[in-house]
Structure formats: structure tokens, C-alpha cells
PDB file of C-alpha atoms in Angstrom:
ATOM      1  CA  UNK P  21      33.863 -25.820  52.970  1.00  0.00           C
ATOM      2  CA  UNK P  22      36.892 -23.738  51.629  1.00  0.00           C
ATOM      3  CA  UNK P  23      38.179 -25.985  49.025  1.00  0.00           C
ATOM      4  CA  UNK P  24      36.078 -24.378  45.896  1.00  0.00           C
ATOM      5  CA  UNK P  25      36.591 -20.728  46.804  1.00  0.00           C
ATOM      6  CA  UNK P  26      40.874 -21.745  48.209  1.00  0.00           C
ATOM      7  CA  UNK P  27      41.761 -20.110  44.929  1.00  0.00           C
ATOM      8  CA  UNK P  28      40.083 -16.638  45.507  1.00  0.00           C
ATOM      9  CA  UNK P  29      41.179 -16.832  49.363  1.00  0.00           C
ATOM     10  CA  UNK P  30      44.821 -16.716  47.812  1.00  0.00           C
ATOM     11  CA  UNK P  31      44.032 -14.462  45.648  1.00  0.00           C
ATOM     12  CA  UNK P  32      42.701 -12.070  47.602  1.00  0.00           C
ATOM     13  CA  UNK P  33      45.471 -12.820  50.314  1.00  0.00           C
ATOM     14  CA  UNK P  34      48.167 -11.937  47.896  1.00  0.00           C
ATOM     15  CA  UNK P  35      46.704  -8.722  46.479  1.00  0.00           C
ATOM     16  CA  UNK P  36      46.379  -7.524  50.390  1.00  0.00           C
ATOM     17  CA  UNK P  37      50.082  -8.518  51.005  1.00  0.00           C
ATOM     18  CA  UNK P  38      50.698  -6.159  47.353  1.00  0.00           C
ATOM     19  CA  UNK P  39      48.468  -2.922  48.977  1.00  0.00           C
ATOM     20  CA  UNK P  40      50.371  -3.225  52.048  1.00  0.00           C
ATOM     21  CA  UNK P  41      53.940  -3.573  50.268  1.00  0.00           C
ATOM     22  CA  UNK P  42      52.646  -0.190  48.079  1.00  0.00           C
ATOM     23  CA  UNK P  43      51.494   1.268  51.263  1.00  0.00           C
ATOM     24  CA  UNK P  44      54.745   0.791  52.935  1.00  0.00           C
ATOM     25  CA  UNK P  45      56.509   2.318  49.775  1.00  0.00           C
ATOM     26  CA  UNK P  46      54.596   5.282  49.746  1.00  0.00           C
ATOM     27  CA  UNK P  47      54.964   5.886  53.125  1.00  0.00           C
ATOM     28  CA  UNK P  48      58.942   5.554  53.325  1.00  0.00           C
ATOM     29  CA  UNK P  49      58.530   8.487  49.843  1.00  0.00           C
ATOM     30  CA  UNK P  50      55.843  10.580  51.842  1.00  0.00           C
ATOM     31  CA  UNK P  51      58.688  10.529  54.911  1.00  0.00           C
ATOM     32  CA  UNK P  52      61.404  11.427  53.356  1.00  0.00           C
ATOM     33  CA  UNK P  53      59.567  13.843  51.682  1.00  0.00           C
ATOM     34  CA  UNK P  54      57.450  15.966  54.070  1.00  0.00           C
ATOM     35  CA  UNK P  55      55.042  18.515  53.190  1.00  0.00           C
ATOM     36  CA  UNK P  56      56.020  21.811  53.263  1.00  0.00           C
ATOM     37  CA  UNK P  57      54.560  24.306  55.985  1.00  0.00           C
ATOM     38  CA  UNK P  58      51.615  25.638  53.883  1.00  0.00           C
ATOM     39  CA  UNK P  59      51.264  29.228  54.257  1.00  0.00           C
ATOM     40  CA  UNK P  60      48.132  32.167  54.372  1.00  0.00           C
ATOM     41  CA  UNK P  61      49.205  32.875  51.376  1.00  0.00           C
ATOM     42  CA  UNK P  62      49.027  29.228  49.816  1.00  0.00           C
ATOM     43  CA  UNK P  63      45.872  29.021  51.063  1.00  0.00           C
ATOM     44  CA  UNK P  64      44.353  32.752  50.393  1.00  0.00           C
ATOM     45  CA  UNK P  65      46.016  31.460  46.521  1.00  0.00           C
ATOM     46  CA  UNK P  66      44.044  28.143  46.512  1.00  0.00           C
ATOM     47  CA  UNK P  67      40.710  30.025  47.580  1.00  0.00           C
ATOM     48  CA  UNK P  68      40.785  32.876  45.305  1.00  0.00           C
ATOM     49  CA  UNK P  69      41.428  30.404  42.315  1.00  0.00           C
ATOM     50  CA  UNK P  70      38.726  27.661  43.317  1.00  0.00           C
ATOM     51  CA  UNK P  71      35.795  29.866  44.763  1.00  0.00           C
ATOM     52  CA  UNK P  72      33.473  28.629  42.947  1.00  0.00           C
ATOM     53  CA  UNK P  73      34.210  25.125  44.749  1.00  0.00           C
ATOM     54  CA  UNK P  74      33.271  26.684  48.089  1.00  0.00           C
ATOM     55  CA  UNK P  75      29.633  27.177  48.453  1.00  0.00           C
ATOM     56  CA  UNK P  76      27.506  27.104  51.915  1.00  0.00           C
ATOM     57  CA  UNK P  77      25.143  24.028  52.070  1.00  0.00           C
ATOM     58  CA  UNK P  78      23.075  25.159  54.112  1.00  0.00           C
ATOM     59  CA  UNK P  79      22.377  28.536  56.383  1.00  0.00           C
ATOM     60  CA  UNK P  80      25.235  29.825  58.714  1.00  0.00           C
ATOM     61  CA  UNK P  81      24.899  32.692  61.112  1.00  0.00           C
ATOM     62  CA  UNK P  82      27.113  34.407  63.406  1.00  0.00           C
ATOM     63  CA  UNK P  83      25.118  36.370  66.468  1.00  0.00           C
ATOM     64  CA  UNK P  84      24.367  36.393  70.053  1.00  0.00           C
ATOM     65  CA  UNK P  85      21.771  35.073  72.599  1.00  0.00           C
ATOM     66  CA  UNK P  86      20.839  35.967  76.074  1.00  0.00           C
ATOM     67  CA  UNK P  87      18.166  34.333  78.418  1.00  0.00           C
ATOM     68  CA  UNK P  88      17.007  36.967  81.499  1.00  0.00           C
ATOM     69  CA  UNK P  89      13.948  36.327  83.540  1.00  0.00           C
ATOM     70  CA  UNK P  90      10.941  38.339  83.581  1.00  0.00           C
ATOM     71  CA  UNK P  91      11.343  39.146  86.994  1.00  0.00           C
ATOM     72  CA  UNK P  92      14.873  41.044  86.454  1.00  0.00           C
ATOM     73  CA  UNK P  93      14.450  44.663  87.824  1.00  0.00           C
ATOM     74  CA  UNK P  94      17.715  45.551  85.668  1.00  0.00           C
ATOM     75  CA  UNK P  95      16.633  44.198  82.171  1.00  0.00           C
ATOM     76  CA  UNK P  96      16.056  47.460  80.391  1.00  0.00           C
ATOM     77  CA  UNK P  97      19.665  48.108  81.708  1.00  0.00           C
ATOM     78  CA  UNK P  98      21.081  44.926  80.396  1.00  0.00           C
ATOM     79  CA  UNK P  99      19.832  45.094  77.159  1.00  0.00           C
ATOM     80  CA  UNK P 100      21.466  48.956  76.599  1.00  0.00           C
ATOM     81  CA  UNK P 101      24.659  47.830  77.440  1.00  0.00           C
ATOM     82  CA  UNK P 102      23.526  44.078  75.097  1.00  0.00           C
ATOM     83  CA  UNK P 103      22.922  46.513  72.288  1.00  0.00           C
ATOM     84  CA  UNK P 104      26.349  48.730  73.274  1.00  0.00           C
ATOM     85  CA  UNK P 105      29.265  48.540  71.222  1.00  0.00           C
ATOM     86  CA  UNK P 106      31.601  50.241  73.943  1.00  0.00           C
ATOM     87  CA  UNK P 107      33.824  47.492  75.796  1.00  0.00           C
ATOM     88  CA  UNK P 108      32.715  48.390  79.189  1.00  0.00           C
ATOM     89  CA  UNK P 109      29.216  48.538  78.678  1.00  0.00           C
ATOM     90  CA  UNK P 110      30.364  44.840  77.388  1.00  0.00           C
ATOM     91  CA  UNK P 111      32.150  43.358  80.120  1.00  0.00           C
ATOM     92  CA  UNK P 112      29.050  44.841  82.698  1.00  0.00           C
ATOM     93  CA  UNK P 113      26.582  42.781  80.427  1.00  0.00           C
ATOM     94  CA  UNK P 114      28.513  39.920  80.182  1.00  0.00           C
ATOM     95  CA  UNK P 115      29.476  40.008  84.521  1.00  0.00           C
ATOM     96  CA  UNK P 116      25.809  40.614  85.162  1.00  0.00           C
ATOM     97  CA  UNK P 117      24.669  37.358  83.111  1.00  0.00           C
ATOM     98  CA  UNK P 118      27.190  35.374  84.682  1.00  0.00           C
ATOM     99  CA  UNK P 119      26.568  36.506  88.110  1.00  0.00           C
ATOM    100  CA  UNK P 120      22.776  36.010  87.862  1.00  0.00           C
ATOM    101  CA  UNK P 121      23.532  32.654  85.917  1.00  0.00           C
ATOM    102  CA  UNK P 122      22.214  33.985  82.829  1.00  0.00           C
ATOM    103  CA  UNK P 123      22.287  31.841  79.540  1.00  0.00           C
ATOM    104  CA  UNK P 124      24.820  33.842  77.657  1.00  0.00           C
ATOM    105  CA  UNK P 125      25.719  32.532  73.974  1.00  0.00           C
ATOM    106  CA  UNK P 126      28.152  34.155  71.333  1.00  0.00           C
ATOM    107  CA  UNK P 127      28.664  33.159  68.274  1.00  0.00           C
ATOM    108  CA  UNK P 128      31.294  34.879  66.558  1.00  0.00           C
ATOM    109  CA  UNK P 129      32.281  32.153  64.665  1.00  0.00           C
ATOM    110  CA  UNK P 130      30.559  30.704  61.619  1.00  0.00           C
ATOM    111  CA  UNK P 131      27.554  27.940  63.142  1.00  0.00           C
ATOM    112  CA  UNK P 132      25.211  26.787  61.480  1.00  0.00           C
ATOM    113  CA  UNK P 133      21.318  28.087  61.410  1.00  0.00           C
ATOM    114  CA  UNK P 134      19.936  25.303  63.073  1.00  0.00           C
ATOM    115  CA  UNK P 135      22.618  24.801  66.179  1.00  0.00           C
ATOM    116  CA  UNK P 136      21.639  28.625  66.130  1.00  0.00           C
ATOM    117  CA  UNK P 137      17.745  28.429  66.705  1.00  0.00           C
ATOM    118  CA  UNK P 138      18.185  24.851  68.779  1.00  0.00           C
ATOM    119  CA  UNK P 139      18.642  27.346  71.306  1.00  0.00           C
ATOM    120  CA  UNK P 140      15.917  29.167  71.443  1.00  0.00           C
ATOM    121  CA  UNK P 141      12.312  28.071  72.381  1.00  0.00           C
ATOM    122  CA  UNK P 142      11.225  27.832  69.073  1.00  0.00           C
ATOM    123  CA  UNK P 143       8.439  25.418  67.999  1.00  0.00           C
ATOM    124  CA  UNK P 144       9.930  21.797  65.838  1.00  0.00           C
ATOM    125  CA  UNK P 145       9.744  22.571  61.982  1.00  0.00           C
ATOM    126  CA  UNK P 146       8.629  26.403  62.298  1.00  0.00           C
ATOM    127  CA  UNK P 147       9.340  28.089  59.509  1.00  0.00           C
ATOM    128  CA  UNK P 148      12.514  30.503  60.652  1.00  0.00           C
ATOM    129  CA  UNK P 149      14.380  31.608  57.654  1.00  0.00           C
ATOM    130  CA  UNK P 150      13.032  35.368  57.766  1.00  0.00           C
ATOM    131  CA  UNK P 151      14.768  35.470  60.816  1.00  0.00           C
ATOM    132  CA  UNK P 152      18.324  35.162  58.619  1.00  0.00           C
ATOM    133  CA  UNK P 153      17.588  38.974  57.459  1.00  0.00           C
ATOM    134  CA  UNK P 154      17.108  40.679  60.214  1.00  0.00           C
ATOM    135  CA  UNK P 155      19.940  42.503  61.838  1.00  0.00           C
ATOM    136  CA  UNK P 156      18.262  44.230  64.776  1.00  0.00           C
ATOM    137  CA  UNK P 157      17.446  42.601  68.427  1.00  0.00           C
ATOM    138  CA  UNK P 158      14.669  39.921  68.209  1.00  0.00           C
ATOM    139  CA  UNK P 159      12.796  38.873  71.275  1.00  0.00           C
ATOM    140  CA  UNK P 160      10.843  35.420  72.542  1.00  0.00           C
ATOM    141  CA  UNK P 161       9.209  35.459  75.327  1.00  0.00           C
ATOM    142  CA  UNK P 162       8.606  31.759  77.012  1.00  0.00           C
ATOM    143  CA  UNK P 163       8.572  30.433  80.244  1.00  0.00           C
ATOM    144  CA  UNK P 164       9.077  33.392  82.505  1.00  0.00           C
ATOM    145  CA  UNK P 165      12.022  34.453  80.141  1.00  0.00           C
ATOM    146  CA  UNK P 166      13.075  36.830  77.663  1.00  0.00           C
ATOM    147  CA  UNK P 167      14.939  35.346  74.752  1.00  0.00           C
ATOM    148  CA  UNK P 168      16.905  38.344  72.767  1.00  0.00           C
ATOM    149  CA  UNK P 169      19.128  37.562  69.843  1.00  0.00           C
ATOM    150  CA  UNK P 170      20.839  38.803  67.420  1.00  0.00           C
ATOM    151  CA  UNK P 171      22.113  37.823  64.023  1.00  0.00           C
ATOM    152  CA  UNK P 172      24.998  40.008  63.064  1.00  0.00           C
ATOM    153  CA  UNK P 173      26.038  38.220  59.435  1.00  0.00           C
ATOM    154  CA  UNK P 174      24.565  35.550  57.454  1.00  0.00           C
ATOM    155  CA  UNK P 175      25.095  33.193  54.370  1.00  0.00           C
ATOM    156  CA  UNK P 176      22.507  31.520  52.687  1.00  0.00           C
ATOM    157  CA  UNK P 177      22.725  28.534  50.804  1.00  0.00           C
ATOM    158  CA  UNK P 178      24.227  28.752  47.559  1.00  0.00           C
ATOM    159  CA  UNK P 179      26.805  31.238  48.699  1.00  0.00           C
ATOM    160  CA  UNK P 180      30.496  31.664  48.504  1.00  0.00           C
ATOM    161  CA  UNK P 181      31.892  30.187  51.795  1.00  0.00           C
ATOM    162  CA  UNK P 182      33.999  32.840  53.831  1.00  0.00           C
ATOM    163  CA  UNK P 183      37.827  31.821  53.738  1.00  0.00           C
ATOM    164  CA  UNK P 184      37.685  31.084  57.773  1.00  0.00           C
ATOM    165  CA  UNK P 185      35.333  28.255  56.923  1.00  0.00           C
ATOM    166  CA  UNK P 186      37.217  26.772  53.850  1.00  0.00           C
ATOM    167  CA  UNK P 187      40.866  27.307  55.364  1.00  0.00           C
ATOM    168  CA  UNK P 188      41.301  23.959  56.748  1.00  0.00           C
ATOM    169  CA  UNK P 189      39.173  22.088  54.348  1.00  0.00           C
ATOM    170  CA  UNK P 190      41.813  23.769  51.697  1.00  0.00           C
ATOM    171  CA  UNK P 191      45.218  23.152  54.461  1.00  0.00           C
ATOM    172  CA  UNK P 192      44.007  19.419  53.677  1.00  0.00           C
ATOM    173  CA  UNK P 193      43.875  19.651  49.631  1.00  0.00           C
ATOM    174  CA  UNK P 194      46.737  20.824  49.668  1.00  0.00           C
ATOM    175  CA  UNK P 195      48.664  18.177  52.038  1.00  0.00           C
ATOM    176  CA  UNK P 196      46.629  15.481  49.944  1.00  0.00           C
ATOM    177  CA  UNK P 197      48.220  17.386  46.290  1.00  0.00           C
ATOM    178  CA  UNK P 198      51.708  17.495  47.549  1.00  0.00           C
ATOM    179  CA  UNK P 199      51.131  13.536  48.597  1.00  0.00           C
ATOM    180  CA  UNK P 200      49.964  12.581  45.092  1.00  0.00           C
ATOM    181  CA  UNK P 201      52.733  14.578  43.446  1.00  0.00           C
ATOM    182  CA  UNK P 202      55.459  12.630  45.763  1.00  0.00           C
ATOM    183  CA  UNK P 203      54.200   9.145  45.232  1.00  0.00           C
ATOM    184  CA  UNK P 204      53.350  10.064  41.109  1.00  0.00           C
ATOM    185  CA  UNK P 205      57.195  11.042  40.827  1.00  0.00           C
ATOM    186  CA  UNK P 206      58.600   8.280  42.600  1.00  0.00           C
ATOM    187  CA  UNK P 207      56.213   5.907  40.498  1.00  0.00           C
ATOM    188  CA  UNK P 208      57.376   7.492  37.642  1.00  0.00           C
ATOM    189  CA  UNK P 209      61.491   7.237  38.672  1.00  0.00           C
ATOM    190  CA  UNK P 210      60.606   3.346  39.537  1.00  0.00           C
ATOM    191  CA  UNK P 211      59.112   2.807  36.191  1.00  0.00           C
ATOM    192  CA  UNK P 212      61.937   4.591  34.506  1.00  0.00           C
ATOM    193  CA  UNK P 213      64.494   2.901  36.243  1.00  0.00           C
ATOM    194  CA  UNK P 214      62.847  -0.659  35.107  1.00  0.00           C
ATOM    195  CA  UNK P 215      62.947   0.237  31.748  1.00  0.00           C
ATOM    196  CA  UNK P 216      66.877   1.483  31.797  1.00  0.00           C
ATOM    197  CA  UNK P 217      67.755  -1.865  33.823  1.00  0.00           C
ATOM    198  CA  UNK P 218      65.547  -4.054  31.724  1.00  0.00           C
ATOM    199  CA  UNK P 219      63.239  -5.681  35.009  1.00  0.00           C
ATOM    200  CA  UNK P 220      60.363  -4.333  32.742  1.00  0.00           C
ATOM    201  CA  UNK P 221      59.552  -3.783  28.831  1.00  0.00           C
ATOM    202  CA  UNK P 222      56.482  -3.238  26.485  1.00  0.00           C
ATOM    203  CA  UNK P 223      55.298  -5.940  24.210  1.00  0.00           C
ATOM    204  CA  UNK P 224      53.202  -5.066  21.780  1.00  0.00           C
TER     205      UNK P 224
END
């Protein structure tokens, strides 16, 4: 069965056994030559230089949602001290939706649209993205509930990602640079070193 293709088995058995002999190599170079700590500033650098690399795919939000039954005798209450911005008002909203088991999200980091709206009752495929401009409370109403959200800052597609999105998408460009620049100089030194010792010449 094997003995036409035995040839390309070996083949393809030594130039494994190479790749894992180069991996090996790389990885004794990469160890005794570790990365840096890469700083704020190295990344804040890498950002400000490559910003046009950046750019949202697709809608993120940052906002708030709460859930309170129609039923609630203190929902006018609640949603003064929702729409507060003094901390006390804040901690009595937030203790009064987790005492009356409330559904209570905030997002104050970057999500996107859709994880956004997959909480609300909102019918499959509606259109939504007017929603993304609006800054002030928004209400649903939907199975003996009030829905209110909020969107508090939004990016729309085609915009320049925030730096707290790209930072450790950048952290890893730069650990993958300082890699490449290890093993390039250490292929470089080994070819060197051939030529001076003669292991390795140029015909022409």
C-alpha cells in the first residue's frame, strides 16, 4: 500500500524532525532572551502611531439595564435615584434591585451592540441601530415589566477603537515583534558564523 508514496512519507518525516529541531532552537533564543515588561507607555506609543489599524467592526456600547415589575409601588423612586449621579442615590438603586431580585446589568466596559440588546425583549432582526444615538433613558414594556436602559457612549463601525479595547491586542504585537527580532538576530549570528568557519558558502 505504502511502497509508491515510502519516499514522500520520509520526506515529510524528515522535514517534521527539521521544524521541531528549529522550534527547539528558537525556543532555547526566546528563553534566554525574555521579553521585556512592556509598559503604558509602549503601548499608548504603539497606538498613537498605528490608529488607523484599530477600527471597530461592528457597534459597541457601554450603558445600563434594569428589569422592575409593573406592580412595583417604588418604581418612580427607583428610576430617580437610576437616573442620579450621586453615590448614595446609587448604592439605594442598586440594594433595592438586588433585594427585590431585580435584573440589574452594567456595562461599563466596552460590549458589543448585540450582547447589549440580547438582553432586552426585543423582536429577532428588528432594526435597532437608532437606539446607538440616544443618550437619555429608553423604556420597553413586556411581560409585566419595565425594561429601562441606557446607552452612555457608543462607537460605530468604522471608528477608531478606544485604547482599553486595543491594549491587549497591542501587549501581544508587541511580545510577537520582540520574538521575531530575537530569532532574526540569532539567524543572522548562525549564518554569519557559517560563513567565518566555512560550514556554509555561496556558489554562484
Amino acid at each position: 500500500l505504502f511502497t509508491q508514496s515510502e519516499s514522500d512519507i520520509d520526506r515529510l518525516v524528515e522535514e517534521y524532525r527539521r521544524s521541531l529541531l528549529v522550534h527547539r532552537l528558537d525556543r532555547h533564543y526566546l528563553e534566554a532572551e525574555p521579553c521585556a515588561e512592556i509598559t503604558d507607555k509602549d503601548i499608548a506609543s504603539y497606538y498613537n502611531a498605528h490608529k488607523s489599524d484599530f477600527r471597530i467592526s461592528q457597534p459597541m456600547v457601554k450603558g445600563e439595564i434594569v428589569a422592575i415589575g409593573e406592580s412595583f409601588r417604588r418604581r418612580e423612586q427607583m428610576l430617580k435615584w437610576f437616573d442620579s449621579s450621586k453615590a448614595e442615590h446609587r448604592a439605594d438603586f442598586v440594594e433595592l434591585c438586588r433585594k427585590n431580585n431585580f435584573l440589574h446589568l452594567q456595562f461599563d466596559e466596552w460590549v458589543s451592540f448585540t450582547d447589549f440588546l440580547s438582553n432586552l425583549p426585543l423582536l429577532r432582526n428588528s432594526k435597532n441601530e437608532d437606539m446607538l444615538s440616544v443618550r437619555k433613558l429608553q423604556r420597553i414594556h413586556h411581560n409585566k415589566n419595565y425594561y429601562y436602559f441606557r446607552i452612555t457612549n457608543a462607537l460605530q463601525v468604522g471608528d477608531t477603537m478606544p485604547l482599553e479595547m486595543a491594549e491587549e491586542n497591542i501587549r501581544q504585537i508587541l511580545i510577537s515583534q520582540h520574538r521575531a527580532e530575537v530569532i532574526r538576530r540569532q539567524e543572522e549570528r548562525l549564518k554569519r558564523d557559517a560563513f567565518t568557519s566555512g560550514y556554509a558558502r555561496i556558489y554562484e
